[in-house]
Each structure stands twice: as structure tokens, then as C-alpha cells.
Short mmCIF file of C-alpha atoms (C1' of nucleotides) in Angstrom, two decimals:
data_model
loop_
_atom_site.label_atom_id
_atom_site.label_comp_id
_atom_site.label_asym_id
_atom_site.label_seq_id
_atom_site.Cartn_x
_atom_site.Cartn_y
_atom_site.Cartn_z
CA UNK A 1 74.43 -135.81 -72.30
CA UNK A 2 76.34 -138.83 -71.13
CA UNK A 3 74.78 -141.92 -69.64
CA UNK A 4 75.48 -140.52 -66.19
CA UNK A 5 74.08 -137.06 -66.73
CA UNK A 6 73.15 -134.56 -64.10
CA UNK A 7 69.72 -136.00 -63.38
CA UNK A 8 70.81 -139.57 -62.86
CA UNK A 9 73.76 -138.49 -60.76
CA UNK A 10 71.35 -136.58 -58.58
CA UNK A 11 69.03 -139.55 -58.39
CA UNK A 12 71.78 -141.96 -57.44
CA UNK A 13 73.02 -139.55 -54.80
CA UNK A 14 69.61 -139.00 -53.25
CA UNK A 15 68.71 -142.67 -53.32
CA UNK A 16 71.93 -143.60 -51.58
CA UNK A 17 71.49 -140.71 -49.13
CA UNK A 18 68.01 -141.83 -48.14
CA UNK A 19 69.23 -145.35 -47.58
CA UNK A 20 72.41 -144.64 -45.63
CA UNK A 21 71.04 -141.76 -43.55
CA UNK A 22 68.09 -143.96 -42.60
CA UNK A 23 70.27 -146.92 -41.71
CA UNK A 24 73.09 -145.13 -39.88
CA UNK A 25 71.70 -141.75 -38.92
CA UNK A 26 72.40 -138.22 -40.02
CA UNK A 27 75.96 -138.31 -38.70
CA UNK A 28 77.17 -140.33 -41.68
CA UNK A 29 80.06 -138.52 -43.34
CA UNK A 30 80.04 -137.02 -46.79
CA UNK A 31 82.90 -139.31 -47.77
CA UNK A 32 80.95 -142.47 -46.97
CA UNK A 33 77.80 -141.09 -48.57
CA UNK A 34 79.51 -140.31 -51.86
CA UNK A 35 81.32 -143.63 -51.88
CA UNK A 36 78.07 -145.56 -51.47
CA UNK A 37 76.41 -143.46 -54.17
CA UNK A 38 79.25 -143.74 -56.67
CA UNK A 39 79.27 -139.97 -56.90
CA UNK A 40 82.26 -137.72 -56.43
CA UNK A 41 82.25 -135.11 -53.71
CA UNK A 42 82.82 -132.59 -56.46
CA UNK A 43 79.55 -133.53 -58.16
CA UNK A 44 77.68 -133.54 -54.89
CA UNK A 45 78.77 -130.03 -54.04
CA UNK A 46 77.86 -128.85 -57.52
CA UNK A 47 74.33 -130.13 -57.00
CA UNK A 48 73.88 -129.13 -53.35
CA UNK A 49 75.26 -126.40 -51.16
CA UNK A 50 75.85 -128.59 -48.12
CA UNK A 51 75.38 -132.03 -46.63
CA UNK A 52 72.28 -130.74 -44.86
CA UNK A 53 70.69 -129.84 -48.18
CA UNK A 54 71.39 -133.33 -49.49
CA UNK A 55 69.66 -134.79 -46.45
CA UNK A 56 66.69 -132.48 -46.86
CA UNK A 57 66.38 -133.27 -50.57
CA UNK A 58 66.61 -137.00 -49.94
CA UNK A 59 63.81 -136.83 -47.38
CA UNK A 60 61.71 -134.73 -49.72
CA UNK A 61 62.28 -137.10 -52.60
CA UNK A 62 60.80 -140.15 -50.88
CA UNK A 63 57.89 -138.22 -49.39
CA UNK A 64 55.35 -138.93 -52.19
CA UNK A 65 56.04 -142.66 -51.97
CA UNK A 66 55.78 -142.49 -48.18
CA UNK A 67 52.42 -140.75 -48.40
CA UNK A 68 51.12 -143.13 -51.05
CA UNK A 69 52.07 -146.10 -48.90
CA UNK A 70 50.14 -144.79 -45.90
CA UNK A 71 47.20 -143.41 -47.87
CA UNK A 72 46.76 -145.40 -51.06
CA UNK A 73 44.06 -144.70 -53.67
CA UNK A 74 43.68 -140.98 -53.21
CA UNK A 75 39.91 -140.90 -53.70
CA UNK A 76 37.19 -143.37 -54.60
CA UNK A 77 38.08 -146.95 -53.84
CA UNK A 78 39.92 -145.96 -50.69
CA UNK A 79 37.15 -147.14 -48.38
CA UNK A 80 35.45 -145.49 -45.42
CA UNK A 81 37.44 -143.04 -43.27
CA UNK A 82 37.80 -145.41 -40.34
CA UNK A 83 39.35 -148.07 -42.57
CA UNK A 84 41.70 -145.54 -44.10
CA UNK A 85 42.98 -144.52 -40.70
CA UNK A 86 43.42 -148.09 -39.56
CA UNK A 87 45.24 -148.83 -42.79
CA UNK A 88 47.94 -146.36 -41.78
CA UNK A 89 48.60 -148.32 -38.62
CA UNK A 90 48.40 -151.65 -40.39
CA UNK A 91 51.14 -150.42 -42.75
CA UNK A 92 53.19 -149.18 -39.83
CA UNK A 93 52.96 -152.52 -38.09
CA UNK A 94 53.87 -154.39 -41.24
CA UNK A 95 56.89 -152.16 -41.93
CA UNK A 96 58.08 -152.35 -38.33
CA UNK A 97 58.19 -156.13 -38.50
CA UNK A 98 61.11 -156.02 -40.93
CA UNK A 99 64.49 -156.27 -39.22
CA UNK A 100 65.83 -153.26 -41.14
CA UNK A 101 63.08 -151.04 -39.74
CA UNK A 102 64.53 -148.05 -37.93
CA UNK A 103 61.41 -145.99 -37.29
CA UNK A 104 59.86 -143.15 -39.24
CA UNK A 105 62.71 -141.35 -41.02
CA UNK A 106 61.10 -137.96 -40.55
CA UNK A 107 60.70 -138.34 -36.81
CA UNK A 108 64.24 -139.68 -36.58
CA UNK A 109 65.58 -136.66 -38.47
CA UNK A 110 63.73 -134.29 -36.15
CA UNK A 111 65.13 -136.02 -33.08
CA UNK A 112 68.69 -136.38 -34.35
CA UNK A 113 69.09 -132.86 -35.72
CA UNK A 114 67.78 -131.02 -32.71
CA UNK A 115 67.76 -127.84 -34.73
CA UNK A 116 64.18 -127.08 -35.89
CA UNK A 117 65.60 -124.63 -38.43
CA UNK A 118 67.66 -127.24 -40.26
CA UNK A 119 66.42 -127.65 -43.86
CA UNK A 120 65.78 -131.33 -43.25
CA UNK A 121 63.77 -130.51 -40.12
CA UNK A 122 61.52 -128.31 -42.22
CA UNK A 123 60.87 -131.17 -44.65
CA UNK A 124 60.29 -133.57 -41.76
CA UNK A 125 57.81 -131.25 -40.10
CA UNK A 126 56.00 -131.05 -43.42
CA UNK A 127 55.68 -134.84 -43.50
CA UNK A 128 54.25 -134.81 -39.99
CA UNK A 129 51.86 -132.03 -40.91
CA UNK A 130 50.64 -134.03 -43.87
CA UNK A 131 49.82 -137.09 -41.77
CA UNK A 132 48.12 -134.94 -39.14
CA UNK A 133 46.03 -133.39 -41.89
CA UNK A 134 45.17 -136.80 -43.28
CA UNK A 135 43.96 -138.00 -39.89
CA UNK A 136 41.98 -134.82 -39.30
CA UNK A 137 40.28 -135.00 -42.69
CA UNK A 138 39.28 -138.62 -42.11
CA UNK A 139 38.12 -137.77 -38.58
CA UNK A 140 35.88 -135.03 -39.99
CA UNK A 141 34.47 -137.36 -42.63
CA UNK A 142 33.77 -139.95 -39.97
CA UNK A 143 31.98 -137.51 -37.72
CA UNK A 144 34.42 -137.55 -34.82
CA UNK A 145 33.42 -135.34 -31.93
CA UNK A 146 36.70 -133.40 -32.03
CA UNK A 147 38.58 -134.17 -35.28
CA UNK A 148 41.63 -132.09 -34.37
CA UNK A 149 41.98 -133.78 -30.99
CA UNK A 150 41.57 -137.23 -32.47
CA UNK A 151 44.13 -136.49 -35.17
CA UNK A 152 46.68 -135.32 -32.61
CA UNK A 153 46.04 -138.42 -30.50
CA UNK A 154 46.64 -140.65 -33.50
CA UNK A 155 49.89 -138.82 -34.20
CA UNK A 156 51.06 -139.60 -30.66
CA UNK A 157 50.36 -143.27 -31.28
CA UNK A 158 52.00 -143.25 -34.70
CA UNK A 159 55.18 -141.49 -33.62
CA UNK A 160 55.43 -143.30 -30.31
CA UNK A 161 55.08 -146.63 -32.05
CA UNK A 162 57.57 -145.82 -34.80
CA UNK A 163 60.15 -144.56 -32.31
CA UNK A 164 59.78 -147.55 -30.02
CA UNK A 165 59.70 -150.13 -32.78
CA UNK A 166 62.65 -148.46 -34.54
CA UNK A 167 64.65 -148.55 -31.33
CA UNK A 168 63.75 -152.22 -30.91
CA UNK A 169 62.01 -151.55 -27.61
CA UNK A 170 58.62 -152.76 -28.74
CA UNK A 171 57.04 -155.18 -31.20
CA UNK A 172 53.85 -153.82 -32.66
CA UNK A 173 51.79 -156.90 -33.39
CA UNK A 174 48.35 -155.34 -33.42
CA UNK A 175 49.22 -152.83 -30.71
CA UNK A 176 48.72 -149.67 -32.73
CA UNK A 177 45.59 -150.81 -34.50
CA UNK A 178 44.09 -151.77 -31.15
CA UNK A 179 45.05 -148.42 -29.69
CA UNK A 180 43.81 -146.46 -32.67
CA UNK A 181 40.54 -148.37 -32.58
CA UNK A 182 40.05 -147.50 -28.92
CA UNK A 183 40.66 -143.82 -29.67
CA UNK A 184 38.35 -143.83 -32.70
CA UNK A 185 35.60 -145.36 -30.60
CA UNK A 186 36.17 -142.91 -27.77
CA UNK A 187 35.93 -140.04 -30.26
CA UNK A 188 32.55 -141.31 -31.41
CA UNK A 189 33.75 -141.92 -34.95
CA UNK A 190 31.56 -144.19 -36.99
CA UNK B 1 92.03 -135.87 -0.49
CA UNK B 2 91.80 -132.48 -2.04
CA UNK B 3 88.64 -130.44 -2.35
CA UNK B 4 88.22 -131.77 -5.89
CA UNK B 5 88.65 -135.42 -5.07
CA UNK B 6 87.72 -138.33 -7.24
CA UNK B 7 84.06 -138.39 -6.24
CA UNK B 8 83.36 -134.74 -6.89
CA UNK B 9 85.24 -134.83 -10.17
CA UNK B 10 83.06 -137.71 -11.24
CA UNK B 11 79.95 -135.89 -10.10
CA UNK B 12 80.85 -132.72 -11.94
CA UNK B 13 81.59 -134.70 -15.08
CA UNK B 14 78.35 -136.66 -15.01
CA UNK B 15 76.25 -133.61 -14.21
CA UNK B 16 77.75 -131.71 -17.10
CA UNK B 17 77.43 -134.76 -19.36
CA UNK B 18 73.73 -135.15 -18.61
CA UNK B 19 73.15 -131.51 -19.32
CA UNK B 20 75.13 -131.12 -22.53
CA UNK B 21 74.20 -134.47 -24.06
CA UNK B 22 70.56 -133.67 -23.41
CA UNK B 23 70.81 -130.20 -24.89
CA UNK B 24 72.97 -130.95 -27.93
CA UNK B 25 72.72 -134.68 -28.49
CA UNK B 26 75.13 -137.56 -28.14
CA UNK B 27 77.40 -136.22 -30.88
CA UNK B 28 78.93 -133.62 -28.56
CA UNK B 29 82.69 -134.02 -28.53
CA UNK B 30 84.76 -135.09 -25.56
CA UNK B 31 86.63 -131.80 -25.72
CA UNK B 32 83.48 -129.71 -25.29
CA UNK B 33 82.16 -132.03 -22.61
CA UNK B 34 85.30 -131.79 -20.48
CA UNK B 35 85.51 -128.05 -20.95
CA UNK B 36 81.96 -127.56 -19.72
CA UNK B 37 82.59 -129.87 -16.77
CA UNK B 38 85.90 -128.28 -15.77
CA UNK B 39 87.46 -131.73 -15.91
CA UNK B 40 90.54 -132.72 -17.85
CA UNK B 41 90.31 -135.40 -20.50
CA UNK B 42 92.94 -137.26 -18.54
CA UNK B 43 90.69 -137.45 -15.51
CA UNK B 44 87.72 -138.45 -17.58
CA UNK B 45 89.57 -141.35 -19.14
CA UNK B 46 90.80 -142.47 -15.74
CA UNK B 47 87.22 -142.67 -14.54
CA UNK B 48 85.63 -144.10 -17.70
CA UNK B 49 86.82 -146.29 -20.52
CA UNK B 50 85.16 -144.31 -23.29
CA UNK B 51 82.80 -141.47 -24.10
CA UNK B 52 80.00 -144.01 -24.45
CA UNK B 53 80.51 -145.14 -20.87
CA UNK B 54 80.31 -141.53 -19.68
CA UNK B 55 77.01 -141.13 -21.50
CA UNK B 56 75.66 -144.37 -20.03
CA UNK B 57 76.75 -143.40 -16.51
CA UNK B 58 75.22 -139.94 -16.82
CA UNK B 59 71.89 -141.41 -17.90
CA UNK B 60 72.01 -143.93 -15.09
CA UNK B 61 72.84 -141.27 -12.54
CA UNK B 62 69.72 -139.19 -13.16
CA UNK B 63 67.44 -142.21 -13.38
CA UNK B 64 66.33 -142.28 -9.72
CA UNK B 65 65.37 -138.60 -9.87
CA UNK B 66 63.56 -139.21 -13.15
CA UNK B 67 61.58 -142.06 -11.65
CA UNK B 68 60.78 -140.13 -8.49
CA UNK B 69 59.48 -137.24 -10.56
CA UNK B 70 57.09 -139.44 -12.51
CA UNK B 71 56.09 -141.67 -9.59
CA UNK B 72 56.37 -139.69 -6.35
CA UNK B 73 55.56 -141.14 -2.92
CA UNK B 74 56.49 -144.73 -3.48
CA UNK B 75 53.67 -146.24 -1.43
CA UNK B 76 50.90 -144.94 0.78
CA UNK B 77 49.88 -141.36 0.09
CA UNK B 78 50.41 -141.82 -3.62
CA UNK B 79 46.70 -142.00 -4.40
CA UNK B 80 44.66 -144.45 -6.46
CA UNK B 81 46.26 -146.14 -9.47
CA UNK B 82 44.36 -144.09 -12.03
CA UNK B 83 45.59 -140.86 -10.48
CA UNK B 84 49.14 -142.15 -10.35
CA UNK B 85 49.07 -142.90 -14.06
CA UNK B 86 47.58 -139.55 -14.93
CA UNK B 87 50.19 -137.88 -12.76
CA UNK B 88 52.90 -139.22 -15.08
CA UNK B 89 51.29 -137.46 -18.03
CA UNK B 90 50.64 -134.31 -16.05
CA UNK B 91 54.36 -134.17 -15.25
CA UNK B 92 55.24 -134.81 -18.86
CA UNK B 93 53.01 -131.98 -20.01
CA UNK B 94 54.42 -129.64 -17.42
CA UNK B 95 58.03 -130.45 -18.33
CA UNK B 96 57.35 -130.17 -22.06
CA UNK B 97 56.08 -126.63 -21.61
CA UNK B 98 59.55 -125.41 -20.71
CA UNK B 99 61.46 -124.03 -23.71
CA UNK B 100 64.54 -126.11 -22.86
CA UNK B 101 62.54 -129.33 -23.12
CA UNK B 102 64.07 -131.71 -25.66
CA UNK B 103 62.03 -134.84 -25.04
CA UNK B 104 62.69 -137.87 -22.88
CA UNK B 105 66.49 -138.26 -22.70
CA UNK B 106 66.25 -142.04 -22.72
CA UNK B 107 64.15 -142.20 -25.85
CA UNK B 108 66.42 -139.63 -27.50
CA UNK B 109 69.48 -141.72 -26.68
CA UNK B 110 67.87 -144.83 -28.16
CA UNK B 111 67.00 -142.99 -31.36
CA UNK B 112 70.32 -141.18 -31.74
CA UNK B 113 72.58 -144.14 -31.02
CA UNK B 114 70.91 -146.60 -33.30
CA UNK B 115 73.00 -149.37 -31.78
CA UNK B 116 70.89 -151.32 -29.24
CA UNK B 117 74.08 -152.79 -27.81
CA UNK B 118 75.57 -149.42 -26.85
CA UNK B 119 75.97 -149.19 -23.06
CA UNK B 120 73.78 -146.10 -22.98
CA UNK B 121 71.09 -147.92 -24.96
CA UNK B 122 71.01 -150.60 -22.29
CA UNK B 123 70.45 -148.00 -19.59
CA UNK B 124 67.81 -146.28 -21.70
CA UNK B 125 65.94 -149.52 -22.29
CA UNK B 126 66.00 -150.08 -18.55
CA UNK B 127 64.33 -146.72 -17.99
CA UNK B 128 61.64 -147.60 -20.53
CA UNK B 129 61.16 -150.99 -18.89
CA UNK B 130 60.70 -149.34 -15.54
CA UNK B 131 57.95 -147.03 -16.78
CA UNK B 132 56.23 -149.90 -18.58
CA UNK B 133 56.32 -151.88 -15.35
CA UNK B 134 54.93 -148.94 -13.41
CA UNK B 135 52.02 -148.62 -15.82
CA UNK B 136 51.36 -152.35 -15.77
CA UNK B 137 51.39 -152.52 -11.96
CA UNK B 138 48.93 -149.62 -11.70
CA UNK B 139 46.77 -151.17 -14.43
CA UNK B 140 46.60 -154.38 -12.44
CA UNK B 141 45.72 -152.55 -9.25
CA UNK B 142 43.00 -150.66 -11.09
CA UNK B 143 41.47 -153.80 -12.54
CA UNK B 144 42.19 -153.10 -16.19
CA UNK B 145 40.95 -155.80 -18.55
CA UNK B 146 44.41 -156.32 -20.08
CA UNK B 147 47.05 -154.62 -17.92
CA UNK B 148 49.92 -155.45 -20.27
CA UNK B 149 48.10 -154.05 -23.29
CA UNK B 150 47.08 -150.91 -21.46
CA UNK B 151 50.65 -150.38 -20.24
CA UNK B 152 52.03 -150.71 -23.75
CA UNK B 153 49.43 -148.29 -25.08
CA UNK B 154 50.36 -145.74 -22.45
CA UNK B 155 54.02 -146.11 -23.43
CA UNK B 156 53.12 -145.27 -27.01
CA UNK B 157 51.44 -142.12 -25.82
CA UNK B 158 54.28 -141.19 -23.49
CA UNK B 159 57.06 -141.70 -26.00
CA UNK B 160 55.14 -140.24 -28.91
CA UNK B 161 54.34 -137.15 -26.89
CA UNK B 162 57.87 -136.69 -25.60
CA UNK B 163 59.37 -137.09 -29.07
CA UNK B 164 56.92 -134.70 -30.69
CA UNK B 165 57.09 -132.10 -27.94
CA UNK B 166 60.89 -132.36 -27.81
CA UNK B 167 61.07 -131.79 -31.55
CA UNK B 168 58.75 -128.81 -31.20
CA UNK B 169 56.16 -130.39 -33.46
CA UNK B 170 53.44 -130.46 -30.83
CA UNK B 171 52.30 -128.61 -27.72
CA UNK B 172 50.87 -130.93 -25.14
CA UNK B 173 48.35 -128.82 -23.29
CA UNK B 174 46.14 -131.56 -21.91
CA UNK B 175 46.61 -133.78 -24.94
CA UNK B 176 48.30 -136.71 -23.22
CA UNK B 177 46.09 -136.68 -20.15
CA UNK B 178 43.02 -136.68 -22.40
CA UNK B 179 44.45 -139.53 -24.45
CA UNK B 180 45.49 -141.54 -21.42
CA UNK B 181 42.07 -141.03 -19.88
CA UNK B 182 40.38 -142.36 -23.01
CA UNK B 183 42.62 -145.43 -22.96
CA UNK B 184 42.07 -146.03 -19.24
CA UNK B 185 38.32 -145.86 -19.78
CA UNK B 186 38.48 -148.15 -22.78
CA UNK B 187 40.48 -150.65 -20.72
CA UNK B 188 37.74 -150.66 -18.10
CA UNK B 189 40.01 -149.33 -15.40
CA UNK B 190 38.24 -147.92 -12.38
"C1'" DA C 1 90.00 -135.07 -85.49
"C1'" DA C 2 89.58 -130.94 -82.11
"C1'" DG C 3 87.35 -128.97 -78.52
"C1'" DG C 4 83.84 -128.63 -74.98
"C1'" DT C 5 81.15 -130.60 -71.39
"C1'" DG C 6 80.27 -133.13 -67.30
"C1'" DG C 7 81.50 -136.59 -64.72
"C1'" DT C 8 85.00 -139.55 -61.26
"C1'" DA C 9 89.03 -140.00 -58.41
"C1'" DG C 10 91.28 -138.28 -54.94
"C1'" DA C 11 94.66 -134.87 -52.99
"C1'" DC C 12 94.17 -131.27 -50.03
"C1'" DC C 13 92.38 -127.70 -46.44
"C1'" DG C 14 91.72 -126.45 -41.49
"C1'" DA C 15 88.99 -128.15 -37.82
"C1'" DT C 16 87.52 -131.60 -34.92
"C1'" DC C 17 86.93 -136.42 -33.61
"C1'" DG C 18 88.04 -140.01 -29.58
"C1'" DG C 19 91.82 -141.06 -26.98
"C1'" DT C 20 96.85 -140.89 -24.92
"C1'" DT C 21 100.58 -138.67 -22.89
"C1'" DT C 22 103.48 -135.16 -20.83
"C1'" DT C 23 104.03 -131.36 -17.87
"C1'" DC C 24 103.05 -128.92 -14.06
"C1'" DC C 25 100.97 -127.45 -9.88
"C1'" DA C 26 98.03 -127.43 -5.49
"C1'" DG C 27 97.36 -129.51 -1.33
"C1'" DC C 28 98.05 -133.22 1.90
"C1'" DT C 29 101.05 -136.17 4.87
"C1'" DT C 30 104.85 -136.84 7.87
"C1'" DA D 1 110.14 -128.54 4.77
"C1'" DA D 2 110.37 -132.69 1.63
"C1'" DG D 3 107.87 -135.81 -0.73
"C1'" DC D 4 103.81 -137.83 -2.46
"C1'" DT D 5 99.26 -137.76 -4.84
"C1'" DG D 6 95.82 -136.51 -8.05
"C1'" DG D 7 93.95 -133.52 -11.04
"C1'" DA D 8 94.23 -129.50 -14.71
"C1'" DA D 9 96.13 -127.91 -18.92
"C1'" DA D 10 97.38 -128.90 -23.15
"C1'" DA D 11 100.36 -131.05 -26.60
"C1'" DC D 12 99.94 -134.78 -29.36
"C1'" DC D 13 98.19 -139.04 -32.07
"C1'" DG D 14 95.95 -140.88 -36.32
"C1'" DA D 15 91.48 -140.65 -38.22
"C1'" DT D 16 87.70 -138.29 -39.89
"C1'" DC D 17 84.81 -134.16 -40.39
"C1'" DG D 18 82.60 -130.82 -44.15
"C1'" DG D 19 84.15 -128.64 -48.04
"C1'" DT D 20 87.39 -127.15 -52.09
"C1'" DC D 21 90.12 -127.97 -55.94
"C1'" DT D 22 93.12 -130.14 -59.41
"C1'" DA D 23 93.73 -133.75 -62.71
"C1'" DC D 24 91.94 -136.76 -65.72
"C1'" DC D 25 88.70 -139.23 -68.57
"C1'" DA D 26 84.54 -140.46 -71.47
"C1'" DC D 27 81.44 -138.80 -74.46
"C1'" DC D 28 79.12 -135.40 -77.58
"C1'" DT D 29 79.31 -131.87 -81.01
"C1'" DT D 30 81.10 -129.96 -85.10
#
DNA sequence: AAGGTGGTAGACCGATCGGTTTTCCAGCTT
DNA sequence: AAGCTGGAAAACCGATCGGTCTACCACCTT
């Protein structure tokens, strides 16, 4: 094994892919992607069957970190369910304040590739499913009247806010936490 | 003037542009666009300076119809402000039920062209501004505690719902009207 | 030291990109 | 009927698309 073996080549490629696809969109060319990763097209096509697979793998790779950021401390010290939900929106607002923020990468992928069958769309839907499930679980724990409804409402707020903030149409200073709070209260969640 | 004079050529082009850009995204090529419009590339480039300008003009062209659909009956018989707001979400839910629904075209344009300076992004932001203003005006009429906040919250719901329904991640049967109602109540709007 | 392995660089493929230009024709004017 | 106008068709431009392939090089094994 050389210093740039298969694994590290793959890592460099996926890291660069996540960064450039997020910054410039899924229409970035394979040439530019490989250049920014320091990986030859040859190597890329030995690791992946197509550009779409690279995109899907790059989205999948950052998913655990994404989830950990929104839902830290998987169990004990995580705090009461209401706090855990509001933490998601606090993180969203904090991230959206950075100038490089371009919205949730999973929602962006779903919108840009209009094809729901695209491998990256499948990964993106999985990310959305995970967050929906997180909200629903917390809603159940908190005794919400209709946990599924509340979770879906919170997803509307999350995705609406990330799309609008990413497109620089809105600045989220406290907006999503205020909105989420109103919905939690309306759902009778403690 | 022939039967296909300058005006009707322009109309055909913009109609086809609105349709194909909405269905397939802004990455559709000029070749395919002109073919579907029955307009030569020559004519297109005599009417517009670039593909981006065609996109912007096509979005601008359908804006009055878009606004009229969401806010019918500009003045008298339009009903109380609460109803007028809920009508927006009822229309959104109805539109999103159609299989060809791909989300709000203005939000999609903002997400796909990540450049806020793109001429089409300017038009799209204008459409979003208009809806925000509509919500705020109705919120004021209805005596909401914080009309601006309520309007921004409703925009989150609207854009989140259109993005999710357009990406086929969500089905909006009553979801947005229920959410909007909760927010209207929380804002103390009559 | 010889050979194998696994990577980069980049030429190359046909197709398509946005955009320009030429050619031709239909229909109007006079 | 001759001439003008404006649009359609399509060739053409250089660049880039996704993807393949050759050439070469650095390192590891033996």
C-alpha cells in the first residue's frame, strides 16, 4: 500500500465531492470535481460507476456527522424531548448565519435532481426520513397530541427555513425556534 | 406581419420555457427548449440576450397568474383575512396533489441557480416578496400580534411544503392548512 | 535489481453545451 | 410580379459534458 492507497483516495474524492457539490450544485463537472480532489478520473471511475454514485456516496458519508450535529448525545444527557427538538432549530439557525450556508444539502439534492430514483435522491430521502423519525420520537416522549402530525409540521419548518436561508431570501434569527415553539405548544407537548 | 409575428414567437417561446424549465429544471439546453417551442435559436437570441434572460422572462410572465391563483378577487368579495391566508394553503395542497407538481417554480429556481444575482433569481425573489407582503397585509388586517413574524412563519410553511411535495417526500393532505391554522391561532389572529 | 500494483496526468471519445451565422423560404407590400 | 421582411432550419463555433483509455511513475515485494 502506498501513502495514497485506495481508501484515502476514496476519502479525498468524497470529501471534495461533498464540498464542491454543496457549494456549486450537482451540475459540477467530473473534470472539476477530480481536479479539486487531486484524484484522476481513472481512479474515480474505478471506485464508482458514475458521477451520480459519487454524489450519493458523498451525501451518505457525511450523514452520521449531520445527524450527530442535529441530535447530539444519543441518550442520557441529551435533555428533555422539547429541548432536543428546539436544539435542532438552534443548530439550523446557527449554521444558516454563516455566509457559506447554502441550505440543507439533502433537500438541495432532491430539488436539483428532480429524479426521485436517482441514487443520491434515495440517500437524501433517507436523511429526511431520519429527521422526521427523530421529531416523531421526541413528540411521543413529550406527549404530543398527534406526534406524526407535529413531526411533519416541524419538517415543513426545517426544510422551508433551510431552503429560504440557503437561497438568501431569509435570515433566521430566532424565526424557526419561535415557530417550532408555537407548534409544540399547539400540539400540547410538555 | 406574418401569422407568426414577433409577439407570438415570443409567447410560444416563453410558454414552452415555463413548461420545460419547470418540468426538467433550469439545466435544460437551449436546443431542447427551442425545439419544444418551435422557435429557431436565431429568433430566440434576437429576442433575448441569453438563456438566463429567457428563464427570467418566462418566470415573470406567469407571475400574475400565479398571484391571482393564490390571492383571487383582489378586493371586496375576497373574504376575511384569515380565510384569504388559508386559501393560499388550500390552493397549494390542491396543486401539489397533481402528479406533475414539482414545487413552487420560484423557489426551485432560487435553489437550482445558486447565484442570487442571476436575473431569474431576482424575479423569483420578487415572487417570494409578494407572497410575504400578502401574508403580512392579511396578518395586519386580522390583528395578529406580530404581523411580520406571522408572515415569515407562513412563508416557512409554504416553501417547506412546496419543496417537500415537489420532491415527492411529503403528501400535503391538510397538513399545511392545519399548520397555518395553528400559527394563526398562536399569533392571536381573529 | 526485477516485477507487480495502484495511483496521476491527460489524451481521447461522441454528445451536448450556449451562442453565432448562413441559407432558404413564406407571406406581405407596392 | 418584384422586392422586402422575418422567421425556421441547421451548419458551425469553441468549450465542456460524462466516460474510457493509454502512458507513466512511485512504491512495495521478493
